[in-house]
PDB file of C-alpha atoms in Angstrom:
ATOM      1  CA  MET A  25     -31.468 -12.717  16.053  1.00  0.00           C
ATOM      2  CA  GLU A  26     -28.236 -14.401  15.401  1.00  0.00           C
ATOM      3  CA  THR A  27     -27.929 -12.410  12.053  1.00  0.00           C
ATOM      4  CA  GLN A  28     -28.295  -9.459  13.458  1.00  0.00           C
ATOM      5  CA  ILE A  29     -25.020  -9.617  15.636  1.00  0.00           C
ATOM      6  CA  ILE A  30     -23.277 -10.843  13.062  1.00  0.00           C
ATOM      7  CA  ASN A  31     -24.240  -8.092  10.694  1.00  0.00           C
ATOM      8  CA  CYS A  32     -23.776  -6.085  13.612  1.00  0.00           C
ATOM      9  CA  LEU A  33     -19.950  -7.398  14.960  1.00  0.00           C
ATOM     10  CA  CYS A  34     -18.843  -6.449  10.988  1.00  0.00           C
ATOM     11  CA  LEU A  35     -20.480  -3.610  10.743  1.00  0.00           C
ATOM     12  CA  SER A  36     -18.681  -2.388  14.357  1.00  0.00           C
ATOM     13  CA  VAL A  37     -15.251  -4.052  12.996  1.00  0.00           C
ATOM     14  CA  ILE A  38     -15.644  -2.161   9.719  1.00  0.00           C
ATOM     15  CA  ALA A  39     -16.747   1.485  11.357  1.00  0.00           C
ATOM     16  CA  PHE A  40     -13.622   0.472  13.639  1.00  0.00           C
ATOM     17  CA  PHE A  41     -10.944   0.399  10.388  1.00  0.00           C
ATOM     18  CA  LEU A  42     -12.768   3.553   8.590  1.00  0.00           C
ATOM     19  CA  ILE A  43     -12.206   5.201  12.077  1.00  0.00           C
ATOM     20  CA  LYS A  44      -8.484   3.868  12.336  1.00  0.00           C
ATOM     21  CA  ILE A  45      -7.833   4.484   8.986  1.00  0.00           C
ATOM     22  CA  ALA A  46      -9.035   7.796   9.044  1.00  0.00           C
ATOM     23  CA  TYR A  47      -6.997   9.259  12.454  1.00  0.00           C
ATOM     24  CA  ILE A  48      -3.341   7.359  10.534  1.00  0.00           C
ATOM     25  CA  ASP A  49      -4.061   8.949   7.147  1.00  0.00           C
ATOM     26  CA  PHE A  50      -5.332  12.255   9.051  1.00  0.00           C
ATOM     27  CA  LYS A  51      -1.604  12.443  11.840  1.00  0.00           C
ATOM     28  CA  THR A  52       0.560  10.706   8.285  1.00  0.00           C
ATOM     29  CA  GLN A  53      -0.617  11.146   5.063  1.00  0.00           C
ATOM     30  CA  TYR A  54      -0.177   7.318   4.845  1.00  0.00           C
ATOM     31  CA  ILE A  55      -3.077   4.681   4.671  1.00  0.00           C
ATOM     32  CA  TYR A  56      -1.702   0.678   5.817  1.00  0.00           C
ATOM     33  CA  ILE A  57      -2.433  -2.245   3.587  1.00  0.00           C
ATOM     34  CA  ARG A  58      -2.470  -4.638   6.056  1.00  0.00           C
ATOM     35  CA  ASP A  59      -5.530  -2.340   7.982  1.00  0.00           C
ATOM     36  CA  LEU A  60      -6.818  -2.004   4.525  1.00  0.00           C
ATOM     37  CA  TRP A  61      -6.548  -5.893   3.248  1.00  0.00           C
ATOM     38  CA  ILE A  62      -8.254  -6.342   7.098  1.00  0.00           C
ATOM     39  CA  LEU A  63     -11.259  -3.543   5.719  1.00  0.00           C
ATOM     40  CA  ALA A  64     -11.346  -5.741   2.618  1.00  0.00           C
ATOM     41  CA  ILE A  65     -12.049  -9.080   3.906  1.00  0.00           C
ATOM     42  CA  VAL A  66     -14.434  -7.689   6.899  1.00  0.00           C
ATOM     43  CA  VAL A  67     -16.149  -6.220   3.859  1.00  0.00           C
ATOM     44  CA  ALA A  68     -16.419  -9.114   1.969  1.00  0.00           C
ATOM     45  CA  PHE A  69     -17.464 -11.465   4.688  1.00  0.00           C
ATOM     46  CA  TYR A  70     -20.008  -8.701   6.123  1.00  0.00           C
ATOM     47  CA  LYS A  71     -21.687  -9.241   1.800  1.00  0.00           C
ATOM     48  CA  ILE A  72     -20.990 -12.680   1.164  1.00  0.00           C
ATOM     49  CA  TYR A  73     -23.033 -13.171   4.289  1.00  0.00           C
ATOM     50  CA  ASN A  74     -25.724 -11.059   2.772  1.00  0.00           C
ATOM     51  CA  GLY A  75     -26.022 -12.626  -0.513  1.00  0.00           C
ATOM     52  CA  ASN A  76     -24.682  -9.800  -2.693  1.00  0.00           C
ATOM     53  CA  PHE A  77     -21.260  -9.924  -2.897  1.00  0.00           C
ATOM     54  CA  ILE A  78     -21.754 -10.349  -6.969  1.00  0.00           C
ATOM     55  CA  LEU A  79     -23.189  -6.793  -7.560  1.00  0.00           C
ATOM     56  CA  SER A  80     -20.325  -5.674  -4.890  1.00  0.00           C
ATOM     57  CA  ILE A  81     -17.111  -7.088  -6.455  1.00  0.00           C
ATOM     58  CA  PHE A  82     -18.641  -4.734 -10.219  1.00  0.00           C
ATOM     59  CA  ALA A  83     -19.411  -1.655  -7.736  1.00  0.00           C
ATOM     60  CA  GLY A  84     -15.549  -1.953  -5.988  1.00  0.00           C
ATOM     61  CA  THR A  85     -13.912  -2.864  -8.980  1.00  0.00           C
ATOM     62  CA  GLY A  86     -16.291   0.494 -10.822  1.00  0.00           C
ATOM     63  CA  ALA A  87     -14.677   2.270  -8.070  1.00  0.00           C
ATOM     64  CA  TYR A  88     -11.266   1.199  -8.113  1.00  0.00           C
ATOM     65  CA  ILE A  89     -11.094   2.501 -11.639  1.00  0.00           C
ATOM     66  CA  PHE A  90     -12.710   5.948 -11.316  1.00  0.00           C
ATOM     67  CA  GLY A  91     -10.272   6.491  -8.640  1.00  0.00           C
ATOM     68  CA  TYR A  92      -7.510   5.168 -10.659  1.00  0.00           C
ATOM     69  CA  ALA A  93      -7.807   7.098 -13.594  1.00  0.00           C
ATOM     70  CA  ILE A  94      -8.188  10.129 -10.826  1.00  0.00           C
ATOM     71  CA  TYR A  95      -4.711   8.793  -9.475  1.00  0.00           C
ATOM     72  CA  LYS A  96      -3.552   8.962 -13.095  1.00  0.00           C
ATOM     73  CA  ILE A  97      -4.542  11.851 -14.881  1.00  0.00           C
ATOM     74  CA  ALA A  98      -4.397  14.466 -12.265  1.00  0.00           C
ATOM     75  CA  TYR A  99      -0.372  12.645 -11.744  1.00  0.00           C
ATOM     76  CA  LEU A 100       0.227  13.391 -15.705  1.00  0.00           C
ATOM     77  CA  ILE A 101      -0.853  16.676 -15.618  1.00  0.00           C
ATOM     78  CA  TYR A 102       0.248  17.806 -12.261  1.00  0.00           C
ATOM     79  CA  LYS A 103       2.984  15.722 -12.075  1.00  0.00           C
ATOM     80  CA  GLU A 104       2.184  14.699  -8.029  1.00  0.00           C
ATOM     81  CA  GLU A 105      -0.355  12.503  -6.702  1.00  0.00           C
ATOM     82  CA  ALA A 106      -4.047  14.056  -6.253  1.00  0.00           C
ATOM     83  CA  PHE A 107      -5.129  11.058  -3.690  1.00  0.00           C
ATOM     84  CA  GLY A 108      -2.550   8.531  -3.059  1.00  0.00           C
ATOM     85  CA  LEU A 109      -3.035   4.659  -4.154  1.00  0.00           C
ATOM     86  CA  GLY A 110      -4.489   3.744  -0.684  1.00  0.00           C
ATOM     87  CA  ASP A 111      -7.170   5.933  -1.507  1.00  0.00           C
ATOM     88  CA  VAL A 112      -8.169   4.423  -4.189  1.00  0.00           C
ATOM     89  CA  TYR A 113      -7.722   1.226  -3.449  1.00  0.00           C
ATOM     90  CA  LEU A 114      -9.939   2.025   0.564  1.00  0.00           C
ATOM     91  CA  LEU A 115     -12.151   3.752  -2.305  1.00  0.00           C
ATOM     92  CA  GLY A 116     -12.608   0.678  -4.369  1.00  0.00           C
ATOM     93  CA  ILE A 117     -13.963  -1.432  -0.806  1.00  0.00           C
ATOM     94  CA  LEU A 118     -16.541   0.929  -0.318  1.00  0.00           C
ATOM     95  CA  GLY A 119     -17.370   1.021  -3.442  1.00  0.00           C
ATOM     96  CA  CYS A 120     -17.980  -2.784  -2.717  1.00  0.00           C
ATOM     97  CA  TYR A 121     -19.396  -1.454   1.113  1.00  0.00           C
ATOM     98  CA  TRP A 122     -21.654   0.510  -0.612  1.00  0.00           C
ATOM     99  CA  SER A 123     -22.755  -2.306  -3.586  1.00  0.00           C
ATOM    100  CA  TRP A 124     -24.087  -0.887  -7.071  1.00  0.00           C
ATOM    101  CA  PRO A 125     -25.727   1.618  -7.855  1.00  0.00           C
ATOM    102  CA  THR A 126     -25.294   2.995  -4.418  1.00  0.00           C
ATOM    103  CA  MET A 127     -21.915   3.590  -5.203  1.00  0.00           C
ATOM    104  CA  ILE A 128     -22.273   6.256  -7.782  1.00  0.00           C
ATOM    105  CA  HIS A 129     -24.216   8.350  -5.358  1.00  0.00           C
ATOM    106  CA  PHE A 130     -21.653   7.268  -2.861  1.00  0.00           C
ATOM    107  CA  THR A 131     -18.528   8.587  -4.790  1.00  0.00           C
ATOM    108  CA  TYR A 132     -21.075  11.836  -5.896  1.00  0.00           C
ATOM    109  CA  PHE A 133     -21.068  12.484  -2.650  1.00  0.00           C
ATOM    110  CA  VAL A 134     -17.538  12.245  -1.517  1.00  0.00           C
ATOM    111  CA  PHE A 135     -16.060  14.701  -4.167  1.00  0.00           C
ATOM    112  CA  LEU A 136     -18.683  17.367  -3.343  1.00  0.00           C
ATOM    113  CA  LEU A 137     -18.029  16.679   0.395  1.00  0.00           C
ATOM    114  CA  ALA A 138     -14.111  16.532  -0.585  1.00  0.00           C
ATOM    115  CA  GLY A 139     -14.150  20.482  -2.917  1.00  0.00           C
ATOM    116  CA  ILE A 140     -16.463  22.291   0.105  1.00  0.00           C
ATOM    117  CA  ILE A 141     -13.992  20.569   2.574  1.00  0.00           C
ATOM    118  CA  GLY A 142     -11.101  22.105  -0.258  1.00  0.00           C
ATOM    119  CA  ILE A 143     -12.406  25.449  -0.836  1.00  0.00           C
ATOM    120  CA  ILE A 144     -13.221  26.397   3.430  1.00  0.00           C
ATOM    121  CA  PHE A 145      -8.719  24.821   3.793  1.00  0.00           C
ATOM    122  CA  LEU A 146      -8.212  27.559   1.001  1.00  0.00           C
ATOM    123  CA  ILE A 147      -9.888  30.214   2.882  1.00  0.00           C
ATOM    124  CA  GLY A 148      -8.575  29.643   5.823  1.00  0.00           C
ATOM    125  CA  THR A 149      -5.136  28.541   5.337  1.00  0.00           C
ATOM    126  CA  GLN A 150      -3.623  31.354   2.822  1.00  0.00           C
ATOM    127  CA  ASN A 151      -1.444  28.503   1.285  1.00  0.00           C
ATOM    128  CA  ARG A 152      -1.861  27.032  -1.612  1.00  0.00           C
ATOM    129  CA  LYS A 153       0.152  24.207  -0.902  1.00  0.00           C
ATOM    130  CA  TYR A 154      -1.978  22.957   1.807  1.00  0.00           C
ATOM    131  CA  ARG A 155      -1.615  18.850   1.051  1.00  0.00           C
ATOM    132  CA  ILE A 156      -5.049  17.946   2.874  1.00  0.00           C
ATOM    133  CA  ALA A 157      -5.938  13.665   3.749  1.00  0.00           C
ATOM    134  CA  PHE A 158      -8.040  12.108   1.044  1.00  0.00           C
ATOM    135  CA  GLY A 159      -8.840   8.148   3.544  1.00  0.00           C
ATOM    136  CA  PRO A 160     -10.606  10.859   6.752  1.00  0.00           C
ATOM    137  CA  ILE A 161     -12.994  12.396   4.156  1.00  0.00           C
ATOM    138  CA  LEU A 162     -13.802   9.091   2.710  1.00  0.00           C
ATOM    139  CA  ASN A 163     -14.230   7.945   5.346  1.00  0.00           C
ATOM    140  CA  ILE A 164     -15.916  10.721   7.451  1.00  0.00           C
ATOM    141  CA  SER A 165     -18.066  10.655   4.211  1.00  0.00           C
ATOM    142  CA  VAL A 166     -19.514   6.632   5.456  1.00  0.00           C
ATOM    143  CA  PHE A 167     -21.164   7.973   8.574  1.00  0.00           C
ATOM    144  CA  LEU A 168     -21.994  11.145   7.264  1.00  0.00           C
ATOM    145  CA  TYR A 169     -23.995   9.178   3.816  1.00  0.00           C
ATOM    146  CA  HIS A 170     -25.447   6.986   6.513  1.00  0.00           C
ATOM    147  CA  LEU A 171     -26.602  10.278   8.505  1.00  0.00           C
ATOM    148  CA  LEU A 172     -28.120  11.435   5.600  1.00  0.00           C
ATOM    149  CA  GLY A 173     -29.876   8.659   4.210  1.00  0.00           C
ATOM    150  CA  MET A 174     -28.516   7.192   1.794  1.00  0.00           C
ATOM    151  CA  PRO A 175     -29.628  10.542  -0.693  1.00  0.00           C
ATOM    152  CA  LYS A 176     -29.551   9.851  -4.948  1.00  0.00           C
ATOM    153  CA  ILE A 177     -27.578  12.248  -7.071  1.00  0.00           C
ATOM    154  CA  TYR A 178     -30.512  13.976  -7.565  1.00  0.00           C
ATOM    155  CA  ASN A 179     -31.921  14.930  -4.590  1.00  0.00           C
ATOM    156  CA  ILE A 180     -28.201  15.948  -3.390  1.00  0.00           C
ATOM    157  CA  ILE A 181     -28.190  19.006  -6.078  1.00  0.00           C
ATOM    158  CA  THR A 182     -32.010  19.957  -5.201  1.00  0.00           C
ATOM    159  CA  LYS A 183     -30.974  20.341  -1.620  1.00  0.00           C
ATOM    160  CA  MET A 184     -28.016  22.203  -2.501  1.00  0.00           C
ATOM    161  CA  CYS A 185     -29.481  24.395  -4.848  1.00  0.00           C
ATOM    162  CA  VAL A 186     -32.863  25.517  -2.725  1.00  0.00           C
TER     163      VAL A 186
END
């Protein structure tokens, strides 16, 4: 019973900060470092408490490196940020949350959802310079991914093609 209460409390705090970060990023296109630190500490505590912290560190590091590589490559090509460093840090924290190998499937899901949303905005606005905050997409993806039963990449592709 005590374990369920602690897990529920941790997940509630994580959900609160994901919603807060998404809202602020949507309004200002900025993610506050203090919110990321609190989220990271709560996710770390949650993973330590549930006994799978080591795999979470590897997944978080991999997610951060992947996000940072995209950040740098996009900057070299377009001479502007494709998404901010706050988004890269958030991706790393979510990597810790999902752990390994679920992080790979989640990352695919996030970028697929971001692509779909991007296409919708391009069609709807006709403005090629319109900037979409990536933090809300990342955070909404956490809830959607849970809601859809955490599908694997193969399942996502086959359901889209049918």
